[in-house]
Amino acid sequence: MSAHGTPIPMQSLAAGPLTGTADVPGDKSISHRSLILGALSMGETRISGLLEGQDVLDTAKAMRAFGAEVTDLGGGNWRVQGVGVGGFAEPDNVIDCGNSGTGVRLIMGAMATSPITATFTGDASLNKRPMARVTDPLALFGAQSVGREGGRLPMTIVGAADPVPVRYVVPVPSAQVKSAVLLAGLNAPGQTVVIEKEATRDHTERMLAGFGATITSEDSEEGRVITLTGQPELTGQTIVVPRDPSSAAFPVCAALIVPGSDVLVPNIGLNPTRAGLFETLRDMGADLTYENPREEGGEPVADLRARFSPDLKGIEVPPDRAASMIDEYPILSVVAAYAEGQTVMRGVKELRVKESDRIDAMATGLRANGIEVEDGEDWWIVTGRGHGNVPGGAEVESHLDHRIAMSFLCLGMASTAPVRVDDGGPIATSFPIFEPLMATLGARIERLA
Ligand code: S3P
């Protein structure tokens, strides 16, 4: 892992066709939540298909520090022996969440209404990201926080000894903020209400209900109103983690742009709060089908089949779809480079505060590789060059951002000259098997000395 170590430069060369089956790892969002909710429950939670990426491993370590017993049983199977709502112990040491915004923000929420103090830190990327969006609502419960200037990590949270319930309108479209408030609301008496103007991923709500909390969601004029009854007894569950649509995006998009490709990506969770990319690709003319659609563990699931799509067209992505594909804009911009015409992406300011400023990272790297990009504070436009016309040939910076690294490696799979990435190490945070899996399909990704 290069987040704390030596960079791993990589290059991707034109290859193909990509064929075969891509078994992508478990969903990152659901994996974090499985560990945290397991730790906040009484009894045993059994998890299969957990994503064993560095982000989730850091959350597992953090749950141990707060007193839960977390055991790796091998083969993606994990056991969590929880301490119950309000049962977190004070950690002996600083909690290092590595690269993970989801990990740190959800854990801050989960501990903020217990009478304990914890200090959080992360890597150079995480320590630049805004935390006030979480500590502001946590203060309403009675928690205190002291961090670096601008609400940055490292940061200490002093949990509320006598928490009060909260009614909070989330000011930015963020499932992490919503989830932090709901997890804090677990140990406050009475009803905590969270209102989101734009619907974001709803795994926390679904999983809280599954662990035994009383929680309702209603659409109103104000937006989606989520009401949680505090101090429930959560009970350990058996969880089968669906595969991650955000990871599936890479083999799917690579197949669309590499001539002759035909790739099957089985068992992908298609929760409507996550599936916006696939709709967008279809709107662009992608040969992408959902095979064998079904329900698993209360979530819609299908096998995705992606084939080379020679007639991709740029489109205006509906801004109201942004939350359902927020992590997929980097790889969408790669597909846009291979489409004819402009792909316009608006209402995406949140991209500027992810693991990197993703608009800037992609725009800079795409331009270096011969693609025209315009950008402003909350929008960007990629002018595609069509198949066979993407020059490539440049080295780009991944800025400690896994999705930037994987996106540019996909760009190189069909460009005239190879695309180099300064550091592919961060890929291990979410998709540790990316290199071998893409190689099995026929991609040529090389590590450079
Ligand atoms: C996530 C929410 C999103 C997303 C992140 C995972 C989650 O972040 O970008 O990768 O699991 O709740 P925001 O809440 O900042 O939008």
PDB file of N, CA and C and ligand atoms in Angstrom, residues 29 33 102 105 173-176 201 326-327 354, ligand 1:
ATOM      1  N   SER A  29     -19.338   0.366   0.726  1.00  0.00           N
ATOM      2  CA  SER A  29     -20.248   1.044   1.658  1.00  0.00           C
ATOM      3  C   SER A  29     -20.900   0.047   2.612  1.00  0.00           C
ATOM      4  N   ARG A  33     -20.424  -0.563   6.857  1.00  0.00           N
ATOM      5  CA  ARG A  33     -21.621  -0.539   7.712  1.00  0.00           C
ATOM      6  C   ARG A  33     -21.830  -1.874   8.423  1.00  0.00           C
ATOM      7  N   THR A 102     -15.469   7.467   4.440  1.00  0.00           N
ATOM      8  CA  THR A 102     -16.629   6.750   4.967  1.00  0.00           C
ATOM      9  C   THR A 102     -16.311   6.204   6.353  1.00  0.00           C
ATOM     10  N   ARG A 105     -15.959   9.148   9.035  1.00  0.00           N
ATOM     11  CA  ARG A 105     -17.187   9.918   9.308  1.00  0.00           C
ATOM     12  C   ARG A 105     -18.241   9.053   9.992  1.00  0.00           C
ATOM     13  N   PRO A 173     -25.382  16.920  -0.464  1.00  0.00           N
ATOM     14  CA  PRO A 173     -25.831  15.538  -0.704  1.00  0.00           C
ATOM     15  C   PRO A 173     -24.745  14.567  -0.276  1.00  0.00           C
ATOM     16  N   SER A 174     -24.873  14.000   0.919  1.00  0.00           N
ATOM     17  CA  SER A 174     -23.823  13.116   1.442  1.00  0.00           C
ATOM     18  C   SER A 174     -24.403  12.002   2.307  1.00  0.00           C
ATOM     19  N   ALA A 175     -24.214  10.786   1.830  1.00  0.00           N
ATOM     20  CA  ALA A 175     -24.653   9.628   2.620  1.00  0.00           C
ATOM     21  C   ALA A 175     -23.805   9.469   3.867  1.00  0.00           C
ATOM     22  N   GLN A 176     -22.571   9.954   3.806  1.00  0.00           N
ATOM     23  CA  GLN A 176     -21.715   9.834   4.996  1.00  0.00           C
ATOM     24  C   GLN A 176     -22.222  10.728   6.113  1.00  0.00           C
ATOM     25  N   ARG A 201     -27.272   7.309  -1.176  1.00  0.00           N
ATOM     26  CA  ARG A 201     -27.326   5.860  -0.929  1.00  0.00           C
ATOM     27  C   ARG A 201     -27.955   5.583   0.435  1.00  0.00           C
ATOM     28  N   ILE A 326     -22.049   9.213  -7.867  1.00  0.00           N
ATOM     29  CA  ILE A 326     -21.042  10.223  -7.534  1.00  0.00           C
ATOM     30  C   ILE A 326     -19.615   9.676  -7.633  1.00  0.00           C
ATOM     31  N   ASP A 327     -19.420   8.399  -7.301  1.00  0.00           N
ATOM     32  CA  ASP A 327     -18.060   7.844  -7.370  1.00  0.00           C
ATOM     33  C   ASP A 327     -17.677   7.407  -8.786  1.00  0.00           C
ATOM     34  N   LYS A 354     -13.578  14.720  -2.658  1.00  0.00           N
ATOM     35  CA  LYS A 354     -13.433  13.267  -2.482  1.00  0.00           C
ATOM     36  C   LYS A 354     -11.972  12.954  -2.108  1.00  0.00           C
TER      37      LYS A 354
HETATM   38  C1  S3P B   1     -20.241   6.778   0.722  1.00  0.00           C
HETATM   39  C2  S3P B   1     -20.804   7.970   0.407  1.00  0.00           C
HETATM   40  C3  S3P B   1     -20.268   8.858  -0.637  1.00  0.00           C
HETATM   41  C4  S3P B   1     -19.277   8.137  -1.550  1.00  0.00           C
HETATM   42  C5  S3P B   1     -18.319   7.282  -0.765  1.00  0.00           C
HETATM   43  C6  S3P B   1     -19.066   6.233   0.016  1.00  0.00           C
HETATM   44  C7  S3P B   1     -20.852   5.971   1.794  1.00  0.00           C
HETATM   45  O1  S3P B   1     -19.596   9.937  -0.024  1.00  0.00           O
HETATM   46  O2  S3P B   1     -18.566   9.072  -2.332  1.00  0.00           O
HETATM   47  O3  S3P B   1     -17.406   6.628  -1.636  1.00  0.00           O
HETATM   48  O4  S3P B   1     -20.525   4.762   1.922  1.00  0.00           O
HETATM   49  O5  S3P B   1     -21.692   6.514   2.532  1.00  0.00           O
HETATM   50  P1  S3P B   1     -20.352  11.290   0.430  1.00  0.00           P
HETATM   51  O6  S3P B   1     -21.191  10.980   1.593  1.00  0.00           O
HETATM   52  O7  S3P B   1     -19.228  12.253   0.769  1.00  0.00           O
HETATM   53  O8  S3P B   1     -21.122  11.712  -0.779  1.00  0.00           O
END
